[in-house]
XYZ file of C-alpha atoms in Angstrom:
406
model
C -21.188 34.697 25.194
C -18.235 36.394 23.341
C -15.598 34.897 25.435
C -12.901 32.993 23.524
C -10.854 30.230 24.309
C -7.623 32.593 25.233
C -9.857 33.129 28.548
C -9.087 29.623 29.186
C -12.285 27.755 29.285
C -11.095 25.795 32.713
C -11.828 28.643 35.339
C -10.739 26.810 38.220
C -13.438 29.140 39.879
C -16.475 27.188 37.981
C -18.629 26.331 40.943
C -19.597 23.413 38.446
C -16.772 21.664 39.139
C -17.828 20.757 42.793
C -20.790 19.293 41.619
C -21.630 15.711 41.265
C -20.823 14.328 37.505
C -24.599 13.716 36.778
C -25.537 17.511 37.708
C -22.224 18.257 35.817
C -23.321 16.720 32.708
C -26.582 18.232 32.146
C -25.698 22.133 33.808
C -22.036 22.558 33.044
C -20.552 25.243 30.372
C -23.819 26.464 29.158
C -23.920 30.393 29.979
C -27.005 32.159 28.713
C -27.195 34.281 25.863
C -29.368 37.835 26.268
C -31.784 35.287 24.489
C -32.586 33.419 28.226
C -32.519 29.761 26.491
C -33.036 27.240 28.374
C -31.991 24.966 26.279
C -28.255 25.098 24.660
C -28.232 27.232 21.541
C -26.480 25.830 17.651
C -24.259 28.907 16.433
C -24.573 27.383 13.042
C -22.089 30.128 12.030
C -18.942 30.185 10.206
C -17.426 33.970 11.110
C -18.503 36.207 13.269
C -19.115 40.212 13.365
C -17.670 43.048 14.876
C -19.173 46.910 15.516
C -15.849 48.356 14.200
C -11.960 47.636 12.364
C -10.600 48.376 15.178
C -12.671 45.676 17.626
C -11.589 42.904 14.874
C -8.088 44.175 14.972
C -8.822 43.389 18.819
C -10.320 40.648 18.715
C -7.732 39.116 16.139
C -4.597 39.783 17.469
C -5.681 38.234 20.895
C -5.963 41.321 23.156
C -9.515 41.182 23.813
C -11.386 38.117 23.843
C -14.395 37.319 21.246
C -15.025 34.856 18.398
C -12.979 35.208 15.684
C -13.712 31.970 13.076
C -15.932 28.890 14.239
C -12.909 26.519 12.722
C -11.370 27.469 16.299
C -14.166 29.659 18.190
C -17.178 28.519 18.734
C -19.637 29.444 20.907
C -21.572 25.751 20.508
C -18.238 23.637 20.649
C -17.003 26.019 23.569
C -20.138 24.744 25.401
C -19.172 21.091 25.119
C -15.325 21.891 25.712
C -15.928 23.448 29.159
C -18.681 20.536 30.119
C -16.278 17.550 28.798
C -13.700 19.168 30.865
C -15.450 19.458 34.042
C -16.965 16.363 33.779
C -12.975 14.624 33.503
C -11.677 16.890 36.126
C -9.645 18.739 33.787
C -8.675 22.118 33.485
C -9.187 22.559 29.248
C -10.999 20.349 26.717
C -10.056 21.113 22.998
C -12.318 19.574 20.631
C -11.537 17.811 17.291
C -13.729 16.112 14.140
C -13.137 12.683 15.225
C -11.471 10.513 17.703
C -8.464 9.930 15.038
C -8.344 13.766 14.759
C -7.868 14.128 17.939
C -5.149 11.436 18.957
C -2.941 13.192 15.613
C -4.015 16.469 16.705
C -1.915 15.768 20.102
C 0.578 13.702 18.118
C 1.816 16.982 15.971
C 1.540 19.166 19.301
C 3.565 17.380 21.467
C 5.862 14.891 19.100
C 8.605 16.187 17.043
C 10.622 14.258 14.289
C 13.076 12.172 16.479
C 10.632 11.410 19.189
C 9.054 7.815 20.410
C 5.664 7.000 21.287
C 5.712 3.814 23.454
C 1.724 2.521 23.039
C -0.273 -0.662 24.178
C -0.226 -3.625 21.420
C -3.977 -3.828 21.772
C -5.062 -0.897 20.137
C -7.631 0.464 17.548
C -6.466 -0.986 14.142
C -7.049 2.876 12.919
C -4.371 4.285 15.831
C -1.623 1.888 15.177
C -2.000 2.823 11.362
C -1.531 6.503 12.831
C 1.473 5.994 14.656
C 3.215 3.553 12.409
C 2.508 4.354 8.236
C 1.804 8.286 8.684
C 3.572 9.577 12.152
C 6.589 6.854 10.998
C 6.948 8.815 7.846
C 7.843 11.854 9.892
C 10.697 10.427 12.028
C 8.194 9.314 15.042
C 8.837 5.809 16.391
C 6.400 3.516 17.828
C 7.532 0.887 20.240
C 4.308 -1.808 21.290
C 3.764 -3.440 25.136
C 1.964 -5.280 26.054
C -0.729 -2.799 27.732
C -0.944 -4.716 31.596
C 2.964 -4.925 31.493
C 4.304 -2.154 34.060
C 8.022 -3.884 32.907
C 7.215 -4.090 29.636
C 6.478 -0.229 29.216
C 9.370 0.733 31.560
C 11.654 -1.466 29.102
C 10.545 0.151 25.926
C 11.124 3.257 26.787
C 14.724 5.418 25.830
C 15.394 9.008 26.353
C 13.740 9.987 22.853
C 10.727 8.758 24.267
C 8.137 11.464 24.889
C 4.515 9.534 24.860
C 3.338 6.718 26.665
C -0.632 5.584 24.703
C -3.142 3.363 26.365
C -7.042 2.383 25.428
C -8.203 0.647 29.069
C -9.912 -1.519 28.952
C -8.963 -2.637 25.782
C -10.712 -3.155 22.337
C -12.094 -5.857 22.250
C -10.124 -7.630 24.440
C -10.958 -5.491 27.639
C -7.366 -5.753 29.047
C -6.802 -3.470 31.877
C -3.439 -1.527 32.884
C -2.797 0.178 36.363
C -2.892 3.873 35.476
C -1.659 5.321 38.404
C 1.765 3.316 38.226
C 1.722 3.684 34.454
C 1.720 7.903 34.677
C 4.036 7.110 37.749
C 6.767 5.296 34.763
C 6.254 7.453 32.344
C 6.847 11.225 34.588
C 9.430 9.279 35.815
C 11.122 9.154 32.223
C 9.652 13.248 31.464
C 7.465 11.537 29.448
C 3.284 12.416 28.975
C 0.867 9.800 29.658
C -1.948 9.690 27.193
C -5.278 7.445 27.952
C -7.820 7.073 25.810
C -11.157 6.967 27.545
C -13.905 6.695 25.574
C -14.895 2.928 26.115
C -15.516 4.024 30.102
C -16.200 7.979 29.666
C -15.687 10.275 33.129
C -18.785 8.521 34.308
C -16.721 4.884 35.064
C -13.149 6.184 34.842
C -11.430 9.280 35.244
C -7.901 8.762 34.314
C -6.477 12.446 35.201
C -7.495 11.379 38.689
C -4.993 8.336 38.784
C -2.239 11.063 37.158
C -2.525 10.774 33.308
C -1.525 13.861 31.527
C -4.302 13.350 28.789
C -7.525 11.855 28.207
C -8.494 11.346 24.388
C -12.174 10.559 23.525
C -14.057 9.218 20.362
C -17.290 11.219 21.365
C -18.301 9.629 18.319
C -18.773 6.355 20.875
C -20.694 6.798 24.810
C -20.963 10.538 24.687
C -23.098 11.083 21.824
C -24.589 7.363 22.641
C -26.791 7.222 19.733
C -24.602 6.684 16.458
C -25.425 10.278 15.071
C -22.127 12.060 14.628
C -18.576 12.052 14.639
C -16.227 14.080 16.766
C -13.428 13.920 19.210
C -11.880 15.519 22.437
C -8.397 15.819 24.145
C -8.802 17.300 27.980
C -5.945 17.857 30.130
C -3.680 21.092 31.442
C -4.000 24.203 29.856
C -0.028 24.930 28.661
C -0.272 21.456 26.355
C -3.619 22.122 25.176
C -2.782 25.706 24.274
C -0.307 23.948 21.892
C -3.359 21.321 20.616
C -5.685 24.365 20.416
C -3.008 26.128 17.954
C -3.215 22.792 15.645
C -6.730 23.213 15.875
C -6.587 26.523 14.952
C -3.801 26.478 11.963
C -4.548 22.758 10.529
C -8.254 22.522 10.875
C -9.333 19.111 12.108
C -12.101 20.794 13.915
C -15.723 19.989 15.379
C -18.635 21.309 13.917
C -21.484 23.199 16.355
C -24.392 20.818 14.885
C -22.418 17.668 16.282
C -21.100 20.208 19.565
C -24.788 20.209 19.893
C -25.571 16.307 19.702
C -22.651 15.820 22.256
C -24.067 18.057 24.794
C -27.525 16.469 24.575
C -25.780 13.264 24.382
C -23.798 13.825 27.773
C -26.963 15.081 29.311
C -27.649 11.303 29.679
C -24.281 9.611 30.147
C -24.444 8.723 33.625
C -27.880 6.593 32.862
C -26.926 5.198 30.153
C -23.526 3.515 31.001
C -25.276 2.287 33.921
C -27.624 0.722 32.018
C -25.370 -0.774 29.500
C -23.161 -1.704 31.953
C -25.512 -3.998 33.908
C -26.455 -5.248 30.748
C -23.136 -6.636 29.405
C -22.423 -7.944 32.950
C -25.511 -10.228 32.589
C -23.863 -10.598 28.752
C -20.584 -11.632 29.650
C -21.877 -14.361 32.591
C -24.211 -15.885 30.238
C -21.831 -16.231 27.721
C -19.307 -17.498 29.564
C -21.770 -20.539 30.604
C -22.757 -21.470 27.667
C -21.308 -24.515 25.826
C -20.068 -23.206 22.397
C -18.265 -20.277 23.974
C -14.403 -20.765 24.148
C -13.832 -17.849 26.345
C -15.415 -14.292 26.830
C -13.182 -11.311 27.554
C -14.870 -8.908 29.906
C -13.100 -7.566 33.323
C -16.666 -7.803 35.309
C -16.008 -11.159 35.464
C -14.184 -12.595 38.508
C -11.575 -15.029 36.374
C -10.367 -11.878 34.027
C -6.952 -11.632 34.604
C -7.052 -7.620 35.975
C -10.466 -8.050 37.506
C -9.065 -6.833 40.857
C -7.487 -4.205 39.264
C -10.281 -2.945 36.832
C -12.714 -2.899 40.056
C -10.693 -0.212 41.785
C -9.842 1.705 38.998
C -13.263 1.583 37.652
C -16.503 2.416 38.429
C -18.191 -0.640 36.219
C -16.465 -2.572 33.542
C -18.088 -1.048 30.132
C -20.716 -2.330 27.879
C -18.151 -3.784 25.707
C -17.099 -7.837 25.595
C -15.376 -10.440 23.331
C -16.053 -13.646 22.906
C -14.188 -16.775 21.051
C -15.593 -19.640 19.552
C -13.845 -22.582 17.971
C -14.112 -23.260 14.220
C -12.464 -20.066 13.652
C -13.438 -16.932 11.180
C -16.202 -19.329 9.535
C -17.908 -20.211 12.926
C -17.779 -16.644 14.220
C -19.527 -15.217 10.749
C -22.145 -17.951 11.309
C -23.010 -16.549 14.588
C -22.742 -12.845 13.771
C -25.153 -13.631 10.724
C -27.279 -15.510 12.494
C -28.422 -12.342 14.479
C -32.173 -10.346 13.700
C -31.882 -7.681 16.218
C -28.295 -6.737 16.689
C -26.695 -4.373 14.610
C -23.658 -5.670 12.042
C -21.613 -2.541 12.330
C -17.705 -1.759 13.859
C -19.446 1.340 15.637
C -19.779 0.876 19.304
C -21.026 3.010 22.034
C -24.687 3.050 20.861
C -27.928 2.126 23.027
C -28.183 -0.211 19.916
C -26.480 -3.045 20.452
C -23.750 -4.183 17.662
C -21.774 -7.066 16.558
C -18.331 -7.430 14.783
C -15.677 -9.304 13.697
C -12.940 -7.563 14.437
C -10.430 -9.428 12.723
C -11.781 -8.308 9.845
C -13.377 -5.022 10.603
C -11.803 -2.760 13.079
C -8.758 -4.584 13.084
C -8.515 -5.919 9.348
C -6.330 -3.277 8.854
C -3.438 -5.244 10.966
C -0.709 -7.902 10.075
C -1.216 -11.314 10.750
C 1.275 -10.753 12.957
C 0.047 -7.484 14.451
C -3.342 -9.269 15.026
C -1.426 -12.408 16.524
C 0.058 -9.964 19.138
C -3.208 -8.115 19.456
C -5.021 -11.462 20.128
C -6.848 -10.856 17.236
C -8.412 -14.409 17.115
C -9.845 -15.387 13.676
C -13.326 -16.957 16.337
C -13.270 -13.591 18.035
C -16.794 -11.584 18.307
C -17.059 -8.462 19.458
C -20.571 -7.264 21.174
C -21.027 -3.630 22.515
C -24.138 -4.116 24.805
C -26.696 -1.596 24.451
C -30.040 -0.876 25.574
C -32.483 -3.754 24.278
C -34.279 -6.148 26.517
C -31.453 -8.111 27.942
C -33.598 -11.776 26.842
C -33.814 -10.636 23.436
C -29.914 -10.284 23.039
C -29.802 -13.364 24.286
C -32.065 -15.580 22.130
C -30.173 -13.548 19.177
C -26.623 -14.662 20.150
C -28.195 -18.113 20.904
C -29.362 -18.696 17.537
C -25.877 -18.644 16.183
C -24.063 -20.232 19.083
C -26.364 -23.041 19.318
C -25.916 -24.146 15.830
C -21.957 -24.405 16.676
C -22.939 -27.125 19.208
């Protein structure tokens, strides 16, 4: 298992790749060691040895493959980058120590001081910090659309501009934009299309499919699925991921094999699990929307969203993650958050343990009044990510709170 990644984890040979996702995401990139595992093995290892100077000499200036230093060669985060990969229909996945690491980890391999990023107005507080107070600082522009606005994005962009973002759906507002005529705008303008999947994973949505360049992931969210560890993943072509994989390598924003690990048993059980969680938030999202104290719930499952149409043939289910409004503002959302026994006060999301925010100040507290206005940040907004409970109990724990509001 001494292969490194200048043999280009994406053989385009892997038999893997023809099976179905849920095969794919228990079988794919695990090759045995003389040890016969059966299950994937931790190389909890930070350098590696060789039988001579002259096989390190080899092995270091690239002309035969082998591990070199587990910041950039690991046998355990290899594993995960070849099954991630497969799993989005990509041909490389380069793995980083968070979702944040991962989105500036393609930021600094593609962008250069001059360049624009043209990105969706409804994204993760933490992102639009990225691009505006650190890449900013560097001579990279961010212009923000808003995210189901084909015109809008085609507007925005100028011949500096090299990146077109997008989270869909959208946090926490589960907006939807049309993928395939969004990478159609942006190739048009030599520009790369970046989505960031990790709300939907490969098992609802696989944007390379509908012609993204790039597909970013918090693994830290659905593909671990439990809350244990953070990490992150960019998968797309090999020639722009050779350029990720040399940030990786030089700047060090890398994954550790212990959470490698986690991921892999993680994905083993993606396919379930969204499909769980999924039906779930469905049932969520049409309760909510019937009862009396709730202004309006933001979920494309349900018929009167405004890209329901779209998000159903885009999408293989809507995601486990809603927003609702109430009226009475910030102090009438807290009462219902706090009002909850069973659900978890957190900003994480992707966890079979269901969680409650409020994301005007949490996840995006970080924002401008005005950025949050444009966001539709709503001071009554409450954000639920559905996990795996009994679907009653979530109820009668929202209801506590709501019902006092009436």
């Amino acid at each position: 298992m001494h292969d490194d990644s200048h043999q280009h984890e994406h053989d385009r040979d892997d038999p893997t790749r023809e099976w179905a996702l849920a095969t794919q995401s228990i079988r794919a990139g695990h090759a045995r060691t003389h040890e016969q595992e059966h299950g994937e093995p931790i190389f909890p290892t930070s350098s590696f040895v060789y039988g001579s100077a002259a096989e390190a000499a080899r092995k270091f200036s690239g002309e035969e493959p082998g591990n070199i230093y587990s910041r950039f060669t690991n046998p355990t985060v290899r594993n995960f980058e070849r099954r991630l990969a497969v799993m989005e229909g990509g041909e490389r996945c380069v793995a980083t120590s968070s979702g944040m690491a991962a989105i500036l980890s393609t930021a600094l391999a593609l962008l250069s001081a001059g360049d624009e990023i043209v990105a969706s107005r409804s994204l993760f507080g933490s992102t639009v910090s990225l691009f505006d107070k650190y890449l900013g600082k560097f001579g990279i522009t961010t212009r923000y659309v808003e995210l189901s606005n084909l015109e809008a994005w085609e507007a925005a962009i100028t011949p500096r501009t090299r990146l077109l973002f997008a989270e869909t759906p959208s946090n926490p507002l589960s907006e939807v934009v049309d993928i395939a005529a969004l990478a159609e705008i942006a190739h048009r303008h030599d520009a790369w299309l970046a989505i960031d999947n990790c709300f939907l994973t490969p098992a609802l949505q696989r944007p390379l499919e509908l012609g993204a360049d790039l597909v970013i992931h918090s693994a830290t969210k659905y593909l671990d699925g439990q809350g244990r560890a953070i990490g992150g993943a960019v998968v797309g072509p090999d020639k722009e991921l050779e350029e990720l994989f040399g940030v990786i390598r030089t700047c060090g924003p890398c994954m550790s094999p212990f959470n490698a690990w986690i991921f892999l048993k993680g994905l083993e059980t993606l396919s379930l699990r969204m499909k769980a969680q999924c039906a779930n938030a469905q049932a969520m999202a049409e309760w909510l929307q019937a009862h009396p104290a709730v202004a309006r719930v933001h979920y494309c499952g349900l018929e009167n969203h405004p890209q329901h149409a779209l998000a159903s043939r885009q999408q293989k289910a809507y995601g486990a993650v809603l927003g609702f409004e109430v009226e009475g503002g910030r102090e009438a959302a807290w009462s219902v958050i706090d009002a909850t026994r069973i659900m978890s006060i957190t900003g994480n999301l992707g966890d079979v343990k269901t969680t409650i925010t409020h994301p005007g100040t949490t996840t995006h507290g970080r924002l401008s009044e005005e950025q949050k206005a444009s966001a539709g940040i709503a001071e009554g907004l409450v954000r639920v990510a559905v996990g795996l409970e009994d679907l009653d109990d979530l109820k009668e724990d929202l209801a506590r709170g709501l019902d006092a509001l009436r």
